[in-house]
C-alpha cells in the first residue's frame, strides 16, 4: 500500500513540476521580450536616431564639396615597410 501511495504522490508531484516549468518558461519568455523591448527603445533607438541625424557618409547634404576628395599620398611600398607589419 505504501509503494502505490508514494508512486501516486510522485506522479502528482511530477505533473505539478511539469506544469510549473511551463508556467516559468512562459513568464521568462514574456519578461525577456519586455526587457529587450525596453532596452531597444531606451538605448538603441535614441543612439541610432542621433547617428542618423548627425552623419552624412555619402555627402548628400547641401554645402558638402562635390567631386573627388583629396587624400594624403600613400607611403611608398617598400620591403622594410612590409617587414614592420605584425
PDB file of N, CA and C in Angstrom:
ATOM      1  N   UNK A   1       0.823  -1.197   0.000  1.00  0.00           N
ATOM      2  CA  UNK A   1       0.000   0.000   0.000  1.00  0.00           C
ATOM      3  C   UNK A   1       0.867   1.260   0.000  1.00  0.00           C
ATOM      4  N   UNK A   2       1.952   1.224   0.720  1.00  0.00           N
ATOM      5  CA  UNK A   2       2.802   2.403   0.806  1.00  0.00           C
ATOM      6  C   UNK A   2       3.473   2.695  -0.524  1.00  0.00           C
ATOM      7  N   UNK A   3       3.907   1.648  -1.243  1.00  0.00           N
ATOM      8  CA  UNK A   3       4.557   1.854  -2.534  1.00  0.00           C
ATOM      9  C   UNK A   3       3.596   2.467  -3.548  1.00  0.00           C
ATOM     10  N   UNK A   4       2.377   1.986  -3.576  1.00  0.00           N
ATOM     11  CA  UNK A   4       1.385   2.529  -4.500  1.00  0.00           C
ATOM     12  C   UNK A   4       1.067   3.976  -4.151  1.00  0.00           C
ATOM     13  N   UNK A   5       1.042   4.258  -2.856  1.00  0.00           N
ATOM     14  CA  UNK A   5       0.726   5.608  -2.412  1.00  0.00           C
ATOM     15  C   UNK A   5       1.855   6.584  -2.795  1.00  0.00           C
ATOM     16  N   UNK A   6       3.102   6.178  -2.574  1.00  0.00           N
ATOM     17  CA  UNK A   6       4.221   7.059  -2.931  1.00  0.00           C
ATOM     18  C   UNK A   6       4.337   7.220  -4.439  1.00  0.00           C
ATOM     19  N   UNK A   7       4.017   6.165  -5.181  1.00  0.00           N
ATOM     20  CA  UNK A   7       4.039   6.271  -6.639  1.00  0.00           C
ATOM     21  C   UNK A   7       2.975   7.256  -7.107  1.00  0.00           C
ATOM     22  N   UNK A   8       1.814   7.242  -6.480  1.00  0.00           N
ATOM     23  CA  UNK A   8       0.751   8.180  -6.834  1.00  0.00           C
ATOM     24  C   UNK A   8       1.134   9.609  -6.502  1.00  0.00           C
ATOM     25  N   UNK A   9       1.745   9.796  -5.332  1.00  0.00           N
ATOM     26  CA  UNK A   9       2.185  11.131  -4.927  1.00  0.00           C
ATOM     27  C   UNK A   9       3.291  11.624  -5.857  1.00  0.00           C
ATOM     28  N   UNK A  10       4.223  10.722  -6.206  1.00  0.00           N
ATOM     29  CA  UNK A  10       5.306  11.101  -7.114  1.00  0.00           C
ATOM     30  C   UNK A  10       4.751  11.504  -8.478  1.00  0.00           C
ATOM     31  N   UNK A  11       3.736  10.797  -8.950  1.00  0.00           N
ATOM     32  CA  UNK A  11       3.133  11.138 -10.236  1.00  0.00           C
ATOM     33  C   UNK A  11       2.465  12.506 -10.199  1.00  0.00           C
ATOM     34  N   UNK A  12       1.783  12.786  -9.101  1.00  0.00           N
ATOM     35  CA  UNK A  12       1.124  14.086  -8.956  1.00  0.00           C
ATOM     36  C   UNK A  12       2.166  15.201  -8.889  1.00  0.00           C
ATOM     37  N   UNK A  13       3.216  14.961  -8.099  1.00  0.00           N
ATOM     38  CA  UNK A  13       4.270  15.969  -7.991  1.00  0.00           C
ATOM     39  C   UNK A  13       4.979  16.190  -9.322  1.00  0.00           C
ATOM     40  N   UNK A  14       5.177  15.117 -10.071  1.00  0.00           N
ATOM     41  CA  UNK A  14       5.824  15.235 -11.377  1.00  0.00           C
ATOM     42  C   UNK A  14       4.963  16.081 -12.318  1.00  0.00           C
ATOM     43  N   UNK A  15       3.663  15.859 -12.311  1.00  0.00           N
ATOM     44  CA  UNK A  15       2.765  16.647 -13.159  1.00  0.00           C
ATOM     45  C   UNK A  15       2.752  18.116 -12.728  1.00  0.00           C
ATOM     46  N   UNK A  16       2.750  18.334 -11.407  1.00  0.00           N
ATOM     47  CA  UNK A  16       2.801  19.710 -10.918  1.00  0.00           C
ATOM     48  C   UNK A  16       4.100  20.397 -11.338  1.00  0.00           C
ATOM     49  N   UNK A  17       5.211  19.661 -11.241  1.00  0.00           N
ATOM     50  CA  UNK A  17       6.505  20.229 -11.628  1.00  0.00           C
ATOM     51  C   UNK A  17       6.537  20.572 -13.113  1.00  0.00           C
ATOM     52  N   UNK A  18       6.029  19.688 -13.950  1.00  0.00           N
ATOM     53  CA  UNK A  18       5.990  19.962 -15.394  1.00  0.00           C
ATOM     54  C   UNK A  18       5.128  21.184 -15.700  1.00  0.00           C
ATOM     55  N   UNK A  19       3.996  21.270 -15.030  1.00  0.00           N
ATOM     56  CA  UNK A  19       3.135  22.440 -15.228  1.00  0.00           C
ATOM     57  C   UNK A  19       3.813  23.719 -14.776  1.00  0.00           C
ATOM     58  N   UNK A  20       4.490  23.652 -13.625  1.00  0.00           N
ATOM     59  CA  UNK A  20       5.177  24.831 -13.112  1.00  0.00           C
ATOM     60  C   UNK A  20       6.319  25.262 -14.032  1.00  0.00           C
ATOM     61  N   UNK A  21       7.042  24.291 -14.595  1.00  0.00           N
ATOM     62  CA  UNK A  21       8.124  24.659 -15.515  1.00  0.00           C
ATOM     63  C   UNK A  21       7.565  25.300 -16.785  1.00  0.00           C
ATOM     64  N   UNK A  22       6.421  24.858 -17.239  1.00  0.00           N
ATOM     65  CA  UNK A  22       5.795  25.505 -18.404  1.00  0.00           C
ATOM     66  C   UNK A  22       5.422  26.947 -18.085  1.00  0.00           C
ATOM     67  N   UNK A  23       4.838  27.137 -16.903  1.00  0.00           N
ATOM     68  CA  UNK A  23       4.462  28.495 -16.489  1.00  0.00           C
ATOM     69  C   UNK A  23       5.713  29.362 -16.351  1.00  0.00           C
ATOM     70  N   UNK A  24       6.760  28.812 -15.737  1.00  0.00           N
ATOM     71  CA  UNK A  24       8.008  29.554 -15.564  1.00  0.00           C
ATOM     72  C   UNK A  24       8.646  29.923 -16.889  1.00  0.00           C
ATOM     73  N   UNK A  25       8.620  28.999 -17.829  1.00  0.00           N
ATOM     74  CA  UNK A  25       9.188  29.292 -19.146  1.00  0.00           C
ATOM     75  C   UNK A  25       8.388  30.386 -19.850  1.00  0.00           C
ATOM     76  N   UNK A  26       7.068  30.322 -19.759  1.00  0.00           N
ATOM     77  CA  UNK A  26       6.230  31.349 -20.386  1.00  0.00           C
ATOM     78  C   UNK A  26       6.488  32.711 -19.750  1.00  0.00           C
ATOM     79  N   UNK A  27       6.606  32.753 -18.419  1.00  0.00           N
ATOM     80  CA  UNK A  27       6.889  34.018 -17.743  1.00  0.00           C
ATOM     81  C   UNK A  27       8.277  34.543 -18.110  1.00  0.00           C
ATOM     82  N   UNK A  28       9.246  33.645 -18.222  1.00  0.00           N
ATOM     83  CA  UNK A  28      10.594  34.052 -18.617  1.00  0.00           C
ATOM     84  C   UNK A  28      10.624  34.611 -20.026  1.00  0.00           C
ATOM     85  N   UNK A  29       9.903  33.982 -20.941  1.00  0.00           N
ATOM     86  CA  UNK A  29       9.830  34.492 -22.314  1.00  0.00           C
ATOM     87  C   UNK A  29       9.192  35.881 -22.350  1.00  0.00           C
ATOM     88  N   UNK A  30       8.119  36.042 -21.601  1.00  0.00           N
ATOM     89  CA  UNK A  30       7.443  37.337 -21.547  1.00  0.00           C
ATOM     90  C   UNK A  30       8.363  38.404 -20.958  1.00  0.00           C
ATOM     91  N   UNK A  31       9.041  38.060 -19.871  1.00  0.00           N
ATOM     92  CA  UNK A  31       9.947  39.010 -19.227  1.00  0.00           C
ATOM     93  C   UNK A  31      11.095  39.391 -20.164  1.00  0.00           C
ATOM     94  N   UNK A  32      11.648  38.426 -20.874  1.00  0.00           N
ATOM     95  CA  UNK A  32      12.741  38.719 -21.804  1.00  0.00           C
ATOM     96  C   UNK A  32      12.273  39.644 -22.922  1.00  0.00           C
ATOM     97  N   UNK A  33      11.095  39.403 -23.448  1.00  0.00           N
ATOM     98  CA  UNK A  33      10.583  40.275 -24.510  1.00  0.00           C
ATOM     99  C   UNK A  33      10.376  41.695 -24.016  1.00  0.00           C
ATOM    100  N   UNK A  34       9.838  41.816 -22.809  1.00  0.00           N
ATOM    101  CA  UNK A  34       9.602  43.150 -22.252  1.00  0.00           C
ATOM    102  C   UNK A  34      10.927  43.871 -22.017  1.00  0.00           C
ATOM    103  N   UNK A  35      11.898  43.185 -21.403  1.00  0.00           N
ATOM    104  CA  UNK A  35      13.188  43.817 -21.121  1.00  0.00           C
ATOM    105  C   UNK A  35      13.933  44.197 -22.396  1.00  0.00           C
ATOM    106  N   UNK A  36      13.908  43.337 -23.403  1.00  0.00           N
ATOM    107  CA  UNK A  36      14.589  43.656 -24.656  1.00  0.00           C
ATOM    108  C   UNK A  36      13.906  44.810 -25.390  1.00  0.00           C
ATOM    109  N   UNK A  37      12.582  44.874 -25.307  1.00  0.00           N
ATOM    110  CA  UNK A  37      11.858  45.981 -25.928  1.00  0.00           C
ATOM    111  C   UNK A  37      12.203  47.299 -25.247  1.00  0.00           C
ATOM    112  N   UNK A  38      12.219  47.291 -23.915  1.00  0.00           N
ATOM    113  CA  UNK A  38      12.579  48.499 -23.166  1.00  0.00           C
ATOM    114  C   UNK A  38      14.013  48.907 -23.490  1.00  0.00           C
ATOM    115  N   UNK A  39      14.937  47.949 -23.517  1.00  0.00           N
ATOM    116  CA  UNK A  39      16.335  48.244 -23.848  1.00  0.00           C
ATOM    117  C   UNK A  39      16.436  48.854 -25.239  1.00  0.00           C
ATOM    118  N   UNK A  40      15.704  48.313 -26.192  1.00  0.00           N
ATOM    119  CA  UNK A  40      15.758  48.832 -27.559  1.00  0.00           C
ATOM    120  C   UNK A  40      15.298  50.287 -27.607  1.00  0.00           C
ATOM    121  N   UNK A  41      14.152  50.570 -26.990  1.00  0.00           N
ATOM    122  CA  UNK A  41      13.602  51.917 -27.097  1.00  0.00           C
ATOM    123  C   UNK A  41      14.325  52.934 -26.222  1.00  0.00           C
ATOM    124  N   UNK A  42      15.018  52.500 -25.172  1.00  0.00           N
ATOM    125  CA  UNK A  42      15.730  53.441 -24.310  1.00  0.00           C
ATOM    126  C   UNK A  42      17.203  53.607 -24.674  1.00  0.00           C
ATOM    127  N   UNK A  43      17.798  52.621 -25.343  1.00  0.00           N
ATOM    128  CA  UNK A  43      19.234  52.692 -25.628  1.00  0.00           C
ATOM    129  C   UNK A  43      19.510  52.691 -27.130  1.00  0.00           C
ATOM    130  N   UNK A  44      19.057  51.690 -27.830  1.00  0.00           N
ATOM    131  CA  UNK A  44      19.427  51.511 -29.235  1.00  0.00           C
ATOM    132  C   UNK A  44      18.762  52.556 -30.131  1.00  0.00           C
ATOM    133  N   UNK A  45      17.475  52.764 -29.975  1.00  0.00           N
ATOM    134  CA  UNK A  45      16.764  53.695 -30.854  1.00  0.00           C
ATOM    135  C   UNK A  45      17.268  55.135 -30.719  1.00  0.00           C
ATOM    136  N   UNK A  46      17.460  55.679 -29.507  1.00  0.00           N
ATOM    137  CA  UNK A  46      17.997  57.048 -29.436  1.00  0.00           C
ATOM    138  C   UNK A  46      19.401  57.166 -30.028  1.00  0.00           C
ATOM    139  N   UNK A  47      20.244  56.169 -29.797  1.00  0.00           N
ATOM    140  CA  UNK A  47      21.591  56.194 -30.372  1.00  0.00           C
ATOM    141  C   UNK A  47      21.519  56.198 -31.896  1.00  0.00           C
ATOM    142  N   UNK A  48      20.678  55.347 -32.460  1.00  0.00           N
ATOM    143  CA  UNK A  48      20.535  55.285 -33.918  1.00  0.00           C
ATOM    144  C   UNK A  48      19.975  56.597 -34.467  1.00  0.00           C
ATOM    145  N   UNK A  49      19.061  57.193 -33.741  1.00  0.00           N
ATOM    146  CA  UNK A  49      18.483  58.462 -34.182  1.00  0.00           C
ATOM    147  C   UNK A  49      19.539  59.573 -34.205  1.00  0.00           C
ATOM    148  N   UNK A  50      20.368  59.634 -33.171  1.00  0.00           N
ATOM    149  CA  UNK A  50      21.434  60.642 -33.125  1.00  0.00           C
ATOM    150  C   UNK A  50      22.423  60.415 -34.262  1.00  0.00           C
ATOM    151  N   UNK A  51      22.808  59.178 -34.485  1.00  0.00           N
ATOM    152  CA  UNK A  51      23.753  58.878 -35.564  1.00  0.00           C
ATOM    153  C   UNK A  51      23.149  59.241 -36.914  1.00  0.00           C
ATOM    154  N   UNK A  52      21.900  58.924 -37.091  1.00  0.00           N
ATOM    155  CA  UNK A  52      21.260  59.209 -38.377  1.00  0.00           C
ATOM    156  C   UNK A  52      21.128  60.714 -38.635  1.00  0.00           C
ATOM    157  N   UNK A  53      20.861  61.468 -37.578  1.00  0.00           N
ATOM    158  CA  UNK A  53      20.701  62.909 -37.755  1.00  0.00           C
ATOM    159  C   UNK A  53      22.026  63.633 -37.947  1.00  0.00           C
ATOM    160  N   UNK A  54      23.111  63.090 -37.423  1.00  0.00           N
ATOM    161  CA  UNK A  54      24.392  63.796 -37.495  1.00  0.00           C
ATOM    162  C   UNK A  54      25.315  63.278 -38.588  1.00  0.00           C
ATOM    163  N   UNK A  55      25.145  62.080 -39.049  1.00  0.00           N
ATOM    164  CA  UNK A  55      26.077  61.500 -40.020  1.00  0.00           C
ATOM    165  C   UNK A  55      25.627  61.795 -41.450  1.00  0.00           C
ATOM    166  N   UNK A  56      26.609  61.932 -42.324  1.00  0.00           N
ATOM    167  CA  UNK A  56      26.353  62.116 -43.756  1.00  0.00           C
ATOM    168  C   UNK A  56      27.444  61.378 -44.534  1.00  0.00           C
ATOM    169  N   UNK A  57      27.438  60.050 -44.502  1.00  0.00           N
ATOM    170  CA  UNK A  57      28.539  59.299 -45.109  1.00  0.00           C
ATOM    171  C   UNK A  57      28.620  59.438 -46.628  1.00  0.00           C
ATOM    172  N   UNK A  58      27.531  59.737 -47.292  1.00  0.00           N
ATOM    173  CA  UNK A  58      27.545  59.882 -48.746  1.00  0.00           C
ATOM    174  C   UNK A  58      27.685  61.334 -49.195  1.00  0.00           C
ATOM    175  N   UNK A  59      27.812  62.252 -48.250  1.00  0.00           N
ATOM    176  CA  UNK A  59      27.954  63.686 -48.539  1.00  0.00           C
ATOM    177  C   UNK A  59      26.806  64.184 -49.410  1.00  0.00           C
ATOM    178  N   UNK A  60      25.596  63.895 -49.004  1.00  0.00           N
ATOM    179  CA  UNK A  60      24.418  64.294 -49.770  1.00  0.00           C
ATOM    180  C   UNK A  60      23.811  65.608 -49.292  1.00  0.00           C
ATOM    181  N   UNK A  61      24.200  66.076 -48.137  1.00  0.00           N
ATOM    182  CA  UNK A  61      23.629  67.308 -47.609  1.00  0.00           C
ATOM    183  C   UNK A  61      24.168  68.512 -48.370  1.00  0.00           C
ATOM    184  N   UNK A  62      23.373  69.581 -48.445  1.00  0.00           N
ATOM    185  CA  UNK A  62      23.846  70.792 -49.122  1.00  0.00           C
ATOM    186  C   UNK A  62      25.069  71.366 -48.406  1.00  0.00           C
ATOM    187  N   UNK A  63      25.970  71.915 -49.188  1.00  0.00           N
ATOM    188  CA  UNK A  63      27.163  72.528 -48.615  1.00  0.00           C
ATOM    189  C   UNK A  63      28.361  71.604 -48.555  1.00  0.00           C
ATOM    190  N   UNK A  64      28.190  70.353 -48.854  1.00  0.00           N
ATOM    191  CA  UNK A  64      29.344  69.452 -48.860  1.00  0.00           C
ATOM    192  C   UNK A  64      30.002  69.514 -50.229  1.00  0.00           C
ATOM    193  N   UNK A  65      31.317  69.463 -50.270  1.00  0.00           N
ATOM    194  CA  UNK A  65      32.004  69.554 -51.567  1.00  0.00           C
ATOM    195  C   UNK A  65      31.670  68.367 -52.463  1.00  0.00           C
ATOM    196  N   UNK A  66      31.573  68.653 -53.749  1.00  0.00           N
ATOM    197  CA  UNK A  66      31.262  67.619 -54.736  1.00  0.00           C
ATOM    198  C   UNK A  66      32.531  67.191 -55.449  1.00  0.00           C
ATOM    199  N   UNK A  67      32.464  66.066 -56.109  1.00  0.00           N
ATOM    200  CA  UNK A  67      33.594  65.609 -56.907  1.00  0.00           C
ATOM    201  C   UNK A  67      34.544  64.739 -56.108  1.00  0.00           C
ATOM    202  N   UNK A  68      35.775  64.658 -56.626  1.00  0.00           N
ATOM    203  CA  UNK A  68      36.785  63.815 -55.994  1.00  0.00           C
ATOM    204  C   UNK A  68      37.234  64.418 -54.673  1.00  0.00           C
ATOM    205  N   UNK A  69      37.548  63.562 -53.741  1.00  0.00           N
ATOM    206  CA  UNK A  69      38.069  64.018 -52.454  1.00  0.00           C
ATOM    207  C   UNK A  69      39.580  63.884 -52.448  1.00  0.00           C
ATOM    208  N   UNK A  70      40.224  64.893 -51.926  1.00  0.00           N
ATOM    209  CA  UNK A  70      41.679  64.889 -51.854  1.00  0.00           C
ATOM    210  C   UNK A  70      42.090  64.048 -50.654  1.00  0.00           C
ATOM    211  N   UNK A  71      43.051  63.171 -50.877  1.00  0.00           N
ATOM    212  CA  UNK A  71      43.565  62.384 -49.762  1.00  0.00           C
ATOM    213  C   UNK A  71      45.078  62.445 -49.763  1.00  0.00           C
ATOM    214  N   UNK A  72      45.637  62.174 -48.617  1.00  0.00           N
ATOM    215  CA  UNK A  72      47.090  62.246 -48.471  1.00  0.00           C
ATOM    216  C   UNK A  72      47.736  61.155 -49.310  1.00  0.00           C
ATOM    217  N   UNK A  73      48.881  61.469 -49.893  1.00  0.00           N
ATOM    218  CA  UNK A  73      49.552  60.443 -50.703  1.00  0.00           C
ATOM    219  C   UNK A  73      50.007  59.281 -49.823  1.00  0.00           C
ATOM    220  N   UNK A  74      49.925  58.104 -50.364  1.00  0.00           N
ATOM    221  CA  UNK A  74      50.327  56.906 -49.628  1.00  0.00           C
ATOM    222  C   UNK A  74      51.839  56.800 -49.595  1.00  0.00           C
ATOM    223  N   UNK A  75      52.330  56.183 -48.538  1.00  0.00           N
ATOM    224  CA  UNK A  75      53.773  55.964 -48.449  1.00  0.00           C
ATOM    225  C   UNK A  75      54.172  54.936 -49.496  1.00  0.00           C
ATOM    226  N   UNK A  76      55.380  55.043 -49.998  1.00  0.00           N
ATOM    227  CA  UNK A  76      55.802  54.053 -50.999  1.00  0.00           C
ATOM    228  C   UNK A  76      55.900  52.659 -50.373  1.00  0.00           C
ATOM    229  N   UNK A  77      55.559  51.671 -51.156  1.00  0.00           N
ATOM    230  CA  UNK A  77      55.614  50.296 -50.679  1.00  0.00           C
ATOM    231  C   UNK A  77      57.047  49.791 -50.776  1.00  0.00           C
ATOM    232  N   UNK A  78      57.617  49.504 -49.628  1.00  0.00           N
ATOM    233  CA  UNK A  78      58.988  49.004 -49.591  1.00  0.00           C
ATOM    234  C   UNK A  78      59.023  47.698 -48.824  1.00  0.00           C
ATOM    235  N   UNK A  79      60.110  46.979 -48.978  1.00  0.00           N
ATOM    236  CA  UNK A  79      60.285  45.723 -48.261  1.00  0.00           C
ATOM    237  C   UNK A  79      60.389  45.973 -46.760  1.00  0.00           C
ATOM    238  N   UNK A  80      61.034  47.057 -46.376  1.00  0.00           N
ATOM    239  CA  UNK A  80      61.174  47.381 -44.950  1.00  0.00           C
ATOM    240  C   UNK A  80      59.806  47.664 -44.323  1.00  0.00           C
ATOM    241  N   UNK A  81      58.956  48.370 -45.023  1.00  0.00           N
ATOM    242  CA  UNK A  81      57.607  48.650 -44.516  1.00  0.00           C
ATOM    243  C   UNK A  81      56.792  47.366 -44.398  1.00  0.00           C
ATOM    244  N   UNK A  82      56.979  46.443 -45.311  1.00  0.00           N
ATOM    245  CA  UNK A  82      56.275  45.166 -45.247  1.00  0.00           C
ATOM    246  C   UNK A  82      56.735  44.347 -44.046  1.00  0.00           C
ATOM    247  N   UNK A  83      58.003  44.465 -43.682  1.00  0.00           N
ATOM    248  CA  UNK A  83      58.523  43.720 -42.528  1.00  0.00           C
ATOM    249  C   UNK A  83      58.003  44.279 -41.208  1.00  0.00           C
ATOM    250  N   UNK A  84      57.567  45.526 -41.182  1.00  0.00           N
ATOM    251  CA  UNK A  84      57.088  46.149 -39.948  1.00  0.00           C
ATOM    252  C   UNK A  84      55.668  45.729 -39.591  1.00  0.00           C
ATOM    253  N   UNK A  85      54.995  45.039 -40.455  1.00  0.00           N
ATOM    254  CA  UNK A  85      53.642  44.583 -40.154  1.00  0.00           C
ATOM    255  C   UNK A  85      53.694  43.538 -39.052  1.00  0.00           C
ATOM    256  N   UNK A  86      52.685  43.497 -38.268  1.00  0.00           N
ATOM    257  CA  UNK A  86      52.670  42.479 -37.213  1.00  0.00           C
ATOM    258  C   UNK A  86      51.571  41.476 -37.432  1.00  0.00           C
TER     259      UNK A  86
END
